[in-house]
mmCIF file of C-alpha atoms in Angstrom:
data_model
loop_
_atom_site.group_PDB
_atom_site.id
_atom_site.type_symbol
_atom_site.label_atom_id
_atom_site.label_comp_id
_atom_site.label_asym_id
_atom_site.label_seq_id
_atom_site.Cartn_x
_atom_site.Cartn_y
_atom_site.Cartn_z
ATOM 1 C CA UNK A 1 5.706 27.746 26.574
ATOM 2 C CA UNK A 2 7.822 30.308 25.666
ATOM 3 C CA UNK A 3 9.012 30.825 21.892
ATOM 4 C CA UNK A 4 11.130 28.413 19.439
ATOM 5 C CA UNK A 5 12.688 28.414 16.510
ATOM 6 C CA UNK A 6 10.757 25.333 15.762
ATOM 7 C CA UNK A 7 8.127 23.308 16.812
ATOM 8 C CA UNK A 8 7.726 19.573 16.085
ATOM 9 C CA UNK A 9 4.531 18.043 16.425
ATOM 10 C CA UNK A 10 4.845 13.962 17.256
ATOM 11 C CA UNK A 11 7.436 12.348 18.918
ATOM 12 C CA UNK A 12 7.732 9.382 16.554
ATOM 13 C CA UNK A 13 10.825 8.400 14.526
ATOM 14 C CA UNK A 14 10.465 10.927 11.971
ATOM 15 C CA UNK A 15 9.466 13.795 14.318
ATOM 16 C CA UNK A 16 12.731 12.644 16.908
ATOM 17 C CA UNK A 17 14.989 12.663 14.034
ATOM 18 C CA UNK A 18 14.089 15.968 12.691
ATOM 19 C CA UNK A 19 14.330 17.689 16.246
ATOM 20 C CA UNK A 20 17.644 15.992 16.769
ATOM 21 C CA UNK A 21 19.253 17.475 13.369
ATOM 22 C CA UNK A 22 17.709 21.025 14.095
ATOM 23 C CA UNK A 23 18.691 20.804 17.440
ATOM 24 C CA UNK A 24 22.338 20.011 16.017
ATOM 25 C CA UNK A 25 21.946 22.770 14.079
ATOM 26 C CA UNK A 26 21.747 25.128 16.964
ATOM 27 C CA UNK A 27 18.083 26.274 16.562
ATOM 28 C CA UNK A 28 15.645 26.207 19.727
ATOM 29 C CA UNK A 29 13.553 22.950 19.237
ATOM 30 C CA UNK A 30 10.398 21.787 21.091
ATOM 31 C CA UNK A 31 8.622 18.462 20.070
ATOM 32 C CA UNK A 32 4.778 18.159 21.475
ATOM 33 C CA UNK A 33 3.325 14.610 21.793
ATOM 34 C CA UNK A 34 -0.227 13.543 22.448
ATOM 35 C CA UNK A 35 0.797 10.245 23.726
ATOM 36 C CA UNK A 36 1.880 9.721 27.187
ATOM 37 C CA UNK A 37 5.178 8.085 25.739
ATOM 38 C CA UNK A 38 7.896 8.517 22.889
ATOM 39 C CA UNK A 39 7.753 6.716 19.747
ATOM 40 C CA UNK A 40 4.655 6.826 17.703
ATOM 41 C CA UNK A 41 4.068 3.860 15.998
ATOM 42 C CA UNK A 42 6.809 2.212 17.713
ATOM 43 C CA UNK A 43 5.762 0.306 20.649
ATOM 44 C CA UNK A 44 7.481 -2.111 22.669
ATOM 45 C CA UNK A 45 5.791 -4.824 25.226
ATOM 46 C CA UNK A 46 8.203 -6.476 27.572
ATOM 47 C CA UNK A 47 6.975 -9.313 29.567
ATOM 48 C CA UNK A 48 6.570 -9.167 33.103
ATOM 49 C CA UNK A 49 9.298 -12.049 33.919
ATOM 50 C CA UNK A 50 11.827 -9.804 31.893
ATOM 51 C CA UNK A 51 11.344 -11.853 28.721
ATOM 52 C CA UNK A 52 12.572 -11.033 25.199
ATOM 53 C CA UNK A 53 10.530 -8.012 24.161
ATOM 54 C CA UNK A 54 7.849 -8.424 21.463
ATOM 55 C CA UNK A 55 6.755 -5.309 19.403
ATOM 56 C CA UNK A 56 3.332 -4.069 18.984
ATOM 57 C CA UNK A 57 4.158 -1.490 16.360
ATOM 58 C CA UNK A 58 6.988 -1.778 14.000
ATOM 59 C CA UNK A 59 8.425 -5.383 14.231
ATOM 60 C CA UNK A 60 12.270 -5.098 13.041
ATOM 61 C CA UNK A 61 14.698 -3.681 11.716
ATOM 62 C CA UNK A 62 15.092 -3.911 7.639
ATOM 63 C CA UNK A 63 18.359 -4.016 5.855
ATOM 64 C CA UNK A 64 22.037 -4.187 6.934
ATOM 65 C CA UNK A 65 22.269 -0.676 5.965
ATOM 66 C CA UNK A 66 19.622 0.763 7.877
ATOM 67 C CA UNK A 67 20.272 4.030 9.582
ATOM 68 C CA UNK A 68 18.705 2.265 12.731
ATOM 69 C CA UNK A 69 21.771 0.677 13.612
ATOM 70 C CA UNK A 70 23.891 3.351 14.118
ATOM 71 C CA UNK A 71 21.102 5.346 16.048
ATOM 72 C CA UNK A 72 20.763 3.042 18.684
ATOM 73 C CA UNK A 73 25.046 1.842 18.263
ATOM 74 C CA UNK A 74 26.034 -0.733 16.007
ATOM 75 C CA UNK A 75 26.199 -3.341 18.837
ATOM 76 C CA UNK A 76 22.421 -3.044 19.874
ATOM 77 C CA UNK A 77 21.109 -4.568 16.653
ATOM 78 C CA UNK A 78 21.400 -8.565 15.791
ATOM 79 C CA UNK A 79 20.006 -10.462 13.046
ATOM 80 C CA UNK A 80 16.775 -12.071 13.398
ATOM 81 C CA UNK A 81 16.978 -15.887 13.670
ATOM 82 C CA UNK A 82 16.262 -17.650 10.843
ATOM 83 C CA UNK A 83 15.912 -21.301 12.502
ATOM 84 C CA UNK A 84 12.343 -21.094 12.609
ATOM 85 C CA UNK A 85 9.403 -23.237 11.600
ATOM 86 C CA UNK A 86 7.534 -21.267 8.470
ATOM 87 C CA UNK A 87 3.742 -22.510 8.086
ATOM 88 C CA UNK A 88 0.651 -21.131 6.763
ATOM 89 C CA UNK A 89 -3.228 -21.357 7.447
ATOM 90 C CA UNK A 90 -5.226 -21.768 4.177
ATOM 91 C CA UNK A 91 -8.842 -23.428 3.865
ATOM 92 C CA UNK A 92 -9.180 -23.802 7.675
ATOM 93 C CA UNK A 93 -5.925 -26.087 7.457
ATOM 94 C CA UNK A 94 -2.603 -25.603 9.256
ATOM 95 C CA UNK A 95 -0.008 -26.591 6.321
ATOM 96 C CA UNK A 96 3.496 -25.958 5.371
ATOM 97 C CA UNK A 97 4.255 -22.710 3.818
ATOM 98 C CA UNK A 98 6.331 -24.403 1.114
ATOM 99 C CA UNK A 99 2.933 -25.118 -0.412
ATOM 100 C CA UNK A 100 2.423 -21.700 -1.397
ATOM 101 C CA UNK A 101 5.493 -22.106 -4.198
ATOM 102 C CA UNK A 102 4.403 -25.989 -5.190
ATOM 103 C CA UNK A 103 2.664 -25.775 -8.470
ATOM 104 C CA UNK A 104 2.136 -21.840 -8.403
ATOM 105 C CA UNK A 105 4.028 -18.524 -7.733
ATOM 106 C CA UNK A 106 4.721 -17.929 -4.227
ATOM 107 C CA UNK A 107 3.385 -14.316 -2.948
ATOM 108 C CA UNK A 108 6.771 -13.014 -2.551
ATOM 109 C CA UNK A 109 7.543 -14.149 -5.798
ATOM 110 C CA UNK A 110 5.220 -12.264 -7.482
ATOM 111 C CA UNK A 111 6.018 -9.050 -5.361
ATOM 112 C CA UNK A 112 9.644 -9.845 -6.634
ATOM 113 C CA UNK A 113 8.242 -9.621 -10.453
ATOM 114 C CA UNK A 114 6.350 -6.253 -9.651
ATOM 115 C CA UNK A 115 9.540 -4.635 -8.757
ATOM 116 C CA UNK A 116 10.917 -5.060 -11.513
ATOM 117 C CA UNK A 117 8.062 -4.887 -13.791
ATOM 118 C CA UNK A 118 7.684 -1.926 -16.773
ATOM 119 C CA UNK A 119 4.700 -0.381 -17.607
ATOM 120 C CA UNK A 120 2.518 -0.413 -14.216
ATOM 121 C CA UNK A 121 1.949 2.665 -14.228
ATOM 122 C CA UNK A 122 -1.583 3.635 -13.139
ATOM 123 C CA UNK A 123 -2.109 -0.105 -12.393
ATOM 124 C CA UNK A 124 -3.485 -1.548 -8.886
ATOM 125 C CA UNK A 125 -1.987 -4.407 -8.030
ATOM 126 C CA UNK A 126 -4.931 -6.402 -8.222
ATOM 127 C CA UNK A 127 -5.015 -5.690 -11.999
ATOM 128 C CA UNK A 128 -1.513 -6.387 -12.633
ATOM 129 C CA UNK A 129 -1.724 -9.953 -10.733
ATOM 130 C CA UNK A 130 -4.826 -10.740 -12.832
ATOM 131 C CA UNK A 131 -2.476 -9.318 -16.095
ATOM 132 C CA UNK A 132 0.346 -11.838 -14.854
ATOM 133 C CA UNK A 133 -2.041 -14.946 -14.849
ATOM 134 C CA UNK A 134 -2.572 -14.844 -11.133
ATOM 135 C CA UNK A 135 -5.836 -16.842 -10.595
ATOM 136 C CA UNK A 136 -6.936 -19.094 -7.967
ATOM 137 C CA UNK A 137 -5.254 -20.075 -4.731
ATOM 138 C CA UNK A 138 -2.047 -18.322 -6.066
ATOM 139 C CA UNK A 139 -4.149 -15.098 -6.423
ATOM 140 C CA UNK A 140 -5.726 -15.517 -3.294
ATOM 141 C CA UNK A 141 -2.248 -16.170 -1.408
ATOM 142 C CA UNK A 142 -0.971 -13.034 -3.231
ATOM 143 C CA UNK A 143 -3.931 -10.831 -2.176
ATOM 144 C CA UNK A 144 -3.649 -11.657 1.424
ATOM 145 C CA UNK A 145 0.375 -11.354 1.202
ATOM 146 C CA UNK A 146 -0.031 -7.765 -0.069
ATOM 147 C CA UNK A 147 -2.578 -7.041 2.532
ATOM 148 C CA UNK A 148 -0.632 -7.694 5.483
ATOM 149 C CA UNK A 149 2.761 -6.165 3.885
ATOM 150 C CA UNK A 150 1.073 -3.272 2.581
ATOM 151 C CA UNK A 151 -2.234 -2.844 4.864
ATOM 152 C CA UNK A 152 -4.036 -2.110 1.779
ATOM 153 C CA UNK A 153 -6.698 -4.237 -0.474
ATOM 154 C CA UNK A 154 -4.751 -4.862 -3.856
ATOM 155 C CA UNK A 155 -7.357 -3.308 -6.062
ATOM 156 C CA UNK A 156 -6.852 -0.051 -4.184
ATOM 157 C CA UNK A 157 -2.301 -0.469 -3.946
ATOM 158 C CA UNK A 158 -0.455 1.544 -6.757
ATOM 159 C CA UNK A 159 1.584 -1.193 -8.922
ATOM 160 C CA UNK A 160 4.128 1.938 -9.766
ATOM 161 C CA UNK A 161 4.075 3.160 -5.755
ATOM 162 C CA UNK A 162 5.245 -0.082 -4.605
ATOM 163 C CA UNK A 163 7.882 -0.835 -7.217
ATOM 164 C CA UNK A 164 8.600 2.724 -6.736
ATOM 165 C CA UNK A 165 9.277 2.169 -2.992
ATOM 166 C CA UNK A 166 11.478 -1.029 -3.092
ATOM 167 C CA UNK A 167 13.633 0.789 -5.965
ATOM 168 C CA UNK A 168 14.155 3.766 -3.483
ATOM 169 C CA UNK A 169 15.072 1.786 -0.770
ATOM 170 C CA UNK A 170 18.897 1.592 0.509
ATOM 171 C CA UNK A 171 18.576 -0.102 3.678
ATOM 172 C CA UNK A 172 19.792 -3.627 2.290
ATOM 173 C CA UNK A 173 18.979 -7.227 3.032
ATOM 174 C CA UNK A 174 18.210 -8.817 6.067
ATOM 175 C CA UNK A 175 15.556 -8.282 9.170
ATOM 176 C CA UNK A 176 17.592 -7.195 12.797
ATOM 177 C CA UNK A 177 16.334 -6.787 16.011
ATOM 178 C CA UNK A 178 16.898 -4.113 18.514
ATOM 179 C CA UNK A 179 18.320 -5.508 21.735
ATOM 180 C CA UNK A 180 15.925 -4.316 24.320
ATOM 181 C CA UNK A 181 13.130 -3.737 22.280
ATOM 182 C CA UNK A 182 12.330 -1.005 19.445
ATOM 183 C CA UNK A 183 11.713 1.527 21.797
ATOM 184 C CA UNK A 184 15.567 1.808 22.436
ATOM 185 C CA UNK A 185 15.369 4.090 18.893
ATOM 186 C CA UNK A 186 12.971 6.745 20.063
ATOM 187 C CA UNK A 187 14.687 6.822 23.347
ATOM 188 C CA UNK A 188 18.152 7.360 21.834
ATOM 189 C CA UNK A 189 16.885 10.279 19.152
ATOM 190 C CA UNK A 190 15.228 12.219 21.957
ATOM 191 C CA UNK A 191 17.999 11.987 24.478
ATOM 192 C CA UNK A 192 18.632 16.003 24.886
ATOM 193 C CA UNK A 193 15.833 17.100 23.301
ATOM 194 C CA UNK A 194 13.049 19.682 25.051
ATOM 195 C CA UNK A 195 10.041 16.968 24.597
ATOM 196 C CA UNK A 196 6.491 17.600 26.077
ATOM 197 C CA UNK A 197 4.399 14.420 26.362
ATOM 198 C CA UNK A 198 0.797 14.195 26.741
ATOM 199 C CA UNK A 199 0.357 17.786 25.063
ATOM 200 C CA UNK A 200 -2.030 17.339 21.933
ATOM 201 C CA UNK A 201 -2.077 20.148 19.426
ATOM 202 C CA UNK A 202 -5.424 21.370 19.206
ATOM 203 C CA UNK A 203 -4.934 24.466 17.026
ATOM 204 C CA UNK A 204 -2.271 25.940 14.320
ATOM 205 C CA UNK A 205 -2.366 29.319 13.090
ATOM 206 C CA UNK A 206 0.571 30.474 10.859
ATOM 207 C CA UNK A 207 1.637 33.250 8.466
ATOM 208 C CA UNK A 208 4.994 33.347 6.675
ATOM 209 C CA UNK A 209 7.799 33.165 9.197
ATOM 210 C CA UNK A 210 5.429 32.402 12.338
ATOM 211 C CA UNK A 211 3.495 29.593 13.563
ATOM 212 C CA UNK A 212 0.864 29.457 16.809
ATOM 213 C CA UNK A 213 -0.296 26.282 18.218
ATOM 214 C CA UNK A 214 -2.632 25.935 20.794
ATOM 215 C CA UNK A 215 -2.641 22.940 23.241
ATOM 216 C CA UNK A 216 -4.182 21.728 26.355
ATOM 217 C CA UNK A 217 -1.522 23.267 28.286
ATOM 218 C CA UNK A 218 -1.164 26.574 26.468
ATOM 219 C CA UNK A 219 0.255 28.215 23.259
ATOM 220 C CA UNK A 220 3.492 28.023 21.868
ATOM 221 C CA UNK A 221 4.598 30.111 19.060
ATOM 222 C CA UNK A 222 7.991 29.595 16.515
ATOM 223 C CA UNK A 223 8.945 30.735 13.373
ATOM 224 C CA UNK A 224 8.401 27.406 11.742
ATOM 225 C CA UNK A 225 6.318 23.974 12.517
ATOM 226 C CA UNK A 226 7.387 20.179 11.625
ATOM 227 C CA UNK A 227 4.072 18.213 11.344
ATOM 228 C CA UNK A 228 4.769 14.506 11.620
ATOM 229 C CA UNK A 229 1.444 13.181 12.689
ATOM 230 C CA UNK A 230 -0.413 10.928 9.875
ATOM 231 C CA UNK A 231 -2.432 12.440 7.454
ATOM 232 C CA UNK A 232 -5.254 10.407 8.957
ATOM 233 C CA UNK A 233 -5.246 11.934 12.060
ATOM 234 C CA UNK A 234 -4.860 15.706 11.043
ATOM 235 C CA UNK A 235 -8.751 16.304 11.200
ATOM 236 C CA UNK A 236 -7.945 16.882 14.916
ATOM 237 C CA UNK A 237 -5.725 20.031 14.072
ATOM 238 C CA UNK A 238 -7.562 22.992 13.092
ATOM 239 C CA UNK A 239 -6.054 25.762 10.564
ATOM 240 C CA UNK A 240 -4.324 23.560 7.968
ATOM 241 C CA UNK A 241 -4.574 25.025 4.306
ATOM 242 C CA UNK A 242 -7.426 23.052 2.183
ATOM 243 C CA UNK A 243 -4.837 21.629 -0.252
ATOM 244 C CA UNK A 244 -3.118 19.941 2.938
ATOM 245 C CA UNK A 245 -6.565 18.296 3.961
ATOM 246 C CA UNK A 246 -7.405 17.172 0.325
ATOM 247 C CA UNK A 247 -3.786 15.527 0.541
ATOM 248 C CA UNK A 248 -4.101 14.017 3.680
ATOM 249 C CA UNK A 249 -7.797 12.575 2.684
ATOM 250 C CA UNK A 250 -5.918 10.661 -0.092
ATOM 251 C CA UNK A 251 -3.530 8.840 2.223
ATOM 252 C CA UNK A 252 -5.324 6.920 4.608
ATOM 253 C CA UNK A 253 -3.793 4.378 6.823
ATOM 254 C CA UNK A 254 -4.412 0.816 6.501
ATOM 255 C CA UNK A 255 -6.057 -0.629 9.283
ATOM 256 C CA UNK A 256 -3.512 -2.716 11.792
ATOM 257 C CA UNK A 257 -4.277 -4.211 15.131
ATOM 258 C CA UNK A 258 -1.604 -5.955 16.953
ATOM 259 C CA UNK A 259 -1.961 -8.412 20.108
ATOM 260 C CA UNK A 260 0.226 -10.372 22.478
ATOM 261 C CA UNK A 261 -1.249 -13.469 24.106
ATOM 262 C CA UNK A 262 -0.065 -14.592 27.252
ATOM 263 C CA UNK A 263 -0.774 -18.455 27.621
ATOM 264 C CA UNK A 264 -0.405 -20.842 30.603
ATOM 265 C CA UNK A 265 2.474 -22.580 28.751
ATOM 266 C CA UNK A 266 5.428 -22.257 26.903
ATOM 267 C CA UNK A 267 5.332 -22.937 22.791
ATOM 268 C CA UNK A 268 6.901 -26.021 21.559
ATOM 269 C CA UNK A 269 8.722 -24.351 18.912
ATOM 270 C CA UNK A 270 9.751 -21.110 17.205
ATOM 271 C CA UNK A 271 7.431 -21.057 14.453
ATOM 272 C CA UNK A 272 5.837 -18.169 12.092
ATOM 273 C CA UNK A 273 2.312 -18.773 10.538
ATOM 274 C CA UNK A 274 0.882 -16.656 7.470
ATOM 275 C CA UNK A 275 -2.547 -16.653 7.484
ATOM 276 C CA UNK A 276 -3.917 -17.140 3.953
ATOM 277 C CA UNK A 277 -7.722 -16.874 4.708
ATOM 278 C CA UNK A 278 -7.377 -13.592 5.832
ATOM 279 C CA UNK A 279 -8.376 -14.097 10.195
ATOM 280 C CA UNK A 280 -5.253 -13.547 11.788
ATOM 281 C CA UNK A 281 -2.210 -11.879 9.838
ATOM 282 C CA UNK A 282 0.981 -13.275 10.923
ATOM 283 C CA UNK A 283 1.229 -15.138 14.272
ATOM 284 C CA UNK A 284 4.446 -15.822 15.924
ATOM 285 C CA UNK A 285 5.621 -17.749 18.711
ATOM 286 C CA UNK A 286 9.166 -18.561 20.137
ATOM 287 C CA UNK A 287 10.110 -21.956 21.646
ATOM 288 C CA UNK A 288 10.117 -21.928 25.695
ATOM 289 C CA UNK A 289 8.096 -18.897 25.753
ATOM 290 C CA UNK A 290 4.345 -18.485 26.779
ATOM 291 C CA UNK A 291 3.906 -15.083 24.882
ATOM 292 C CA UNK A 292 2.100 -15.489 21.099
ATOM 293 C CA UNK A 293 2.358 -12.213 18.954
ATOM 294 C CA UNK A 294 -0.299 -11.751 16.277
ATOM 295 C CA UNK A 295 -0.239 -9.076 13.888
ATOM 296 C CA UNK A 296 -2.681 -8.050 11.516
ATOM 297 C CA UNK A 297 -3.601 -5.622 9.028
ATOM 298 C CA UNK A 298 -6.113 -4.788 6.270
ATOM 299 C CA UNK A 299 -9.178 -7.152 6.820
ATOM 300 C CA UNK A 300 -7.459 -9.344 8.982
ATOM 301 C CA UNK A 301 -7.269 -6.565 11.523
ATOM 302 C CA UNK A 302 -10.932 -6.170 11.963
ATOM 303 C CA UNK A 303 -11.114 -10.127 12.223
ATOM 304 C CA UNK A 304 -8.420 -10.080 15.214
ATOM 305 C CA UNK A 305 -9.897 -7.394 16.751
ATOM 306 C CA UNK A 306 -13.229 -8.961 17.089
ATOM 307 C CA UNK A 307 -11.775 -12.283 18.029
ATOM 308 C CA UNK A 308 -9.925 -10.446 20.839
ATOM 309 C CA UNK A 309 -13.019 -9.211 22.405
ATOM 310 C CA UNK A 310 -14.234 -12.673 23.269
ATOM 311 C CA UNK A 311 -11.645 -15.038 24.693
ATOM 312 C CA UNK A 312 -13.486 -18.314 22.880
ATOM 313 C CA UNK A 313 -13.116 -16.835 19.648
ATOM 314 C CA UNK A 314 -9.561 -15.695 20.423
ATOM 315 C CA UNK A 315 -8.742 -19.185 21.847
ATOM 316 C CA UNK A 316 -10.501 -20.711 18.312
ATOM 317 C CA UNK A 317 -8.387 -18.277 16.104
ATOM 318 C CA UNK A 318 -4.946 -19.228 17.923
ATOM 319 C CA UNK A 319 -5.664 -23.141 17.826
ATOM 320 C CA UNK A 320 -6.300 -22.924 13.979
ATOM 321 C CA UNK A 321 -2.913 -20.854 13.171
ATOM 322 C CA UNK A 322 -0.900 -22.931 16.350
ATOM 323 C CA UNK A 323 -2.230 -25.958 16.997
ATOM 324 C CA UNK A 324 -0.514 -26.557 20.252
ATOM 325 C CA UNK A 325 -2.728 -23.913 21.806
ATOM 326 C CA UNK A 326 -5.731 -25.857 21.493
ATOM 327 C CA UNK A 327 -6.064 -26.622 25.135
ATOM 328 C CA UNK A 328 -4.138 -23.524 26.401
ATOM 329 C CA UNK A 329 -5.723 -20.873 28.852
ATOM 330 C CA UNK A 330 -5.066 -17.686 28.199
ATOM 331 C CA UNK A 331 -3.465 -15.519 30.741
ATOM 332 C CA UNK A 332 -3.167 -12.181 29.748
ATOM 333 C CA UNK A 333 -3.836 -9.860 26.342
ATOM 334 C CA UNK A 334 -2.335 -7.054 25.554
ATOM 335 C CA UNK A 335 -3.057 -4.991 22.302
ATOM 336 C CA UNK A 336 -1.939 -2.538 20.203
ATOM 337 C CA UNK A 337 -5.283 -1.236 18.065
ATOM 338 C CA UNK A 338 -4.011 1.317 15.733
ATOM 339 C CA UNK A 339 -6.987 1.489 13.534
ATOM 340 C CA UNK A 340 -8.678 3.115 16.165
ATOM 341 C CA UNK A 341 -5.847 4.970 17.734
ATOM 342 C CA UNK A 342 -7.029 8.610 17.263
ATOM 343 C CA UNK A 343 -3.183 9.814 16.822
ATOM 344 C CA UNK A 344 -2.217 6.954 14.389
ATOM 345 C CA UNK A 345 -5.364 6.664 12.342
ATOM 346 C CA UNK A 346 -4.180 3.327 11.318
ATOM 347 C CA UNK A 347 -1.013 1.232 10.834
ATOM 348 C CA UNK A 348 0.871 3.258 7.712
ATOM 349 C CA UNK A 349 0.291 4.939 4.477
ATOM 350 C CA UNK A 350 0.814 2.836 1.151
ATOM 351 C CA UNK A 351 0.708 4.508 -1.994
ATOM 352 C CA UNK A 352 -2.766 4.139 -3.608
ATOM 353 C CA UNK A 353 -3.726 3.938 -7.498
ATOM 354 C CA UNK A 354 -4.365 7.037 -9.328
ATOM 355 C CA UNK A 355 -3.613 9.011 -6.020
ATOM 356 C CA UNK A 356 0.478 8.519 -6.543
ATOM 357 C CA UNK A 357 1.113 12.520 -6.118
ATOM 358 C CA UNK A 358 -0.553 12.659 -3.267
ATOM 359 C CA UNK A 359 2.541 12.252 -1.165
ATOM 360 C CA UNK A 360 4.443 14.601 -2.987
ATOM 361 C CA UNK A 361 1.395 17.181 -2.309
ATOM 362 C CA UNK A 362 1.482 16.283 1.452
ATOM 363 C CA UNK A 363 5.136 16.902 1.599
ATOM 364 C CA UNK A 364 5.332 20.269 0.071
ATOM 365 C CA UNK A 365 6.215 23.001 2.347
ATOM 366 C CA UNK A 366 3.623 26.031 2.665
ATOM 367 C CA UNK A 367 5.286 29.178 2.809
ATOM 368 C CA UNK A 368 8.732 28.204 4.457
ATOM 369 C CA UNK A 369 7.001 28.196 7.470
ATOM 370 C CA UNK A 370 4.490 24.779 7.663
ATOM 371 C CA UNK A 371 6.654 21.470 6.797
ATOM 372 C CA UNK A 372 5.596 17.925 6.818
ATOM 373 C CA UNK A 373 7.307 14.730 7.585
ATOM 374 C CA UNK A 374 6.294 10.706 8.561
ATOM 375 C CA UNK A 375 6.456 7.813 6.224
ATOM 376 C CA UNK A 376 3.223 9.210 4.359
ATOM 377 C CA UNK A 377 5.513 11.666 2.616
ATOM 378 C CA UNK A 378 7.487 9.246 1.535
ATOM 379 C CA UNK A 379 5.251 6.465 0.750
ATOM 380 C CA UNK A 380 5.884 5.223 -3.065
ATOM 381 C CA UNK A 381 9.389 6.391 -3.195
ATOM 382 C CA UNK A 382 10.675 4.839 0.064
ATOM 383 C CA UNK A 383 9.446 1.656 1.979
ATOM 384 C CA UNK A 384 6.862 2.994 4.339
ATOM 385 C CA UNK A 385 8.670 1.797 7.513
ATOM 386 C CA UNK A 386 10.807 3.014 10.011
ATOM 387 C CA UNK A 387 13.902 3.915 7.850
ATOM 388 C CA UNK A 388 11.474 5.930 5.366
ATOM 389 C CA UNK A 389 10.070 7.648 8.146
ATOM 390 C CA UNK A 390 13.607 8.556 9.704
ATOM 391 C CA UNK A 391 14.634 9.526 5.760
ATOM 392 C CA UNK A 392 11.544 12.004 6.131
ATOM 393 C CA UNK A 393 12.288 13.232 9.102
ATOM 394 C CA UNK A 394 16.051 14.176 7.761
ATOM 395 C CA UNK A 395 14.536 15.797 4.541
ATOM 396 C CA UNK A 396 12.373 17.963 6.516
ATOM 397 C CA UNK A 397 15.302 19.336 8.824
ATOM 398 C CA UNK A 398 17.079 20.130 5.678
ATOM 399 C CA UNK A 399 13.888 21.525 4.147
ATOM 400 C CA UNK A 400 13.502 23.884 7.451
ATOM 401 C CA UNK A 401 17.021 24.581 7.672
ATOM 402 C CA UNK A 402 17.079 26.205 4.385
ATOM 403 C CA UNK A 403 13.950 28.204 4.981
ATOM 404 C CA UNK A 404 15.240 30.027 7.935
ATOM 405 C CA UNK A 405 18.798 30.598 6.814
ATOM 406 C CA UNK A 406 16.758 32.842 4.289
ATOM 407 C CA UNK A 407 15.106 34.917 6.948
#
């Protein structure tokens, strides 16, 4: 490889957005991606019959002001349909979701309360819930809600970090889907860029104003480098400063497991099911389609992973969440095991109680030469979803441009 101004490690949303902005500013940029595909934790499944795509990674575009709308084209996103039957699994029974707010506070109501709560610094979400009188079935449902939305245990989650992430979010309201699948976003971001797929970085060496990276295909040198790999995956890159490794260890990614199960019959209804019992996360199906999508985080990811290894166990799990599948045959199974993905290390990074400063430490540039992006760099101040990753890439690009203009 020849010399560059900037090497960007990782072709997810943050890395590609950073590289796009740097390239537009006239810099010579190369993006090195370990996987054989673009997108990082954006991963779209396309049914063989050409049916609607399903997302095995990032699920939806959050908010009407989300930058994804403009990046993929304002006519390429559409609001997620709201005509859906919402159910829960609680105590092993398939029930109406409305029961979560019958005689108790629903999980989403408690999270909204947390967003507005003063004096939560230093508290875990679990501690905050108990302090606000959440017990019994209400507490169990709320705990699982936070696990599935934040990929971490309530006792580890920072109440202040969650409140801060919501307060710092400017994406607006609503949920939207990308026409043709979320993978269109990295494809658009990568247009015109020099992206090398299947090129994992093995070692990094730097001094002020110069970075050298060793890959399986050779050596690349540049004036600066931007690392967008999740902190949980940096152990595979030798040469990072000790303080960065310390910060990375304080920013673990929560376990995540997604699966598309193709059955021998179509769903009779469009449905979403929240498993309060903690076995399958969120389960979705669409009327007239044979695919079932399961998205599980934290402990439910381990439960789903185990069930997916046993067709009988998977069938039983599906029958609990979606009774209409009770006698259906499984024709196909496609999974994205983020918890065991060596390049992801998990679903995403949530703010941890007592470690709220770790994200800032991870994001801090080193000697005007090493820069950092990715959702982990903004956790606790932005929502750790795709638009948070995009914003982190933009911030890193601004830092690089400022540093290189001084040299």
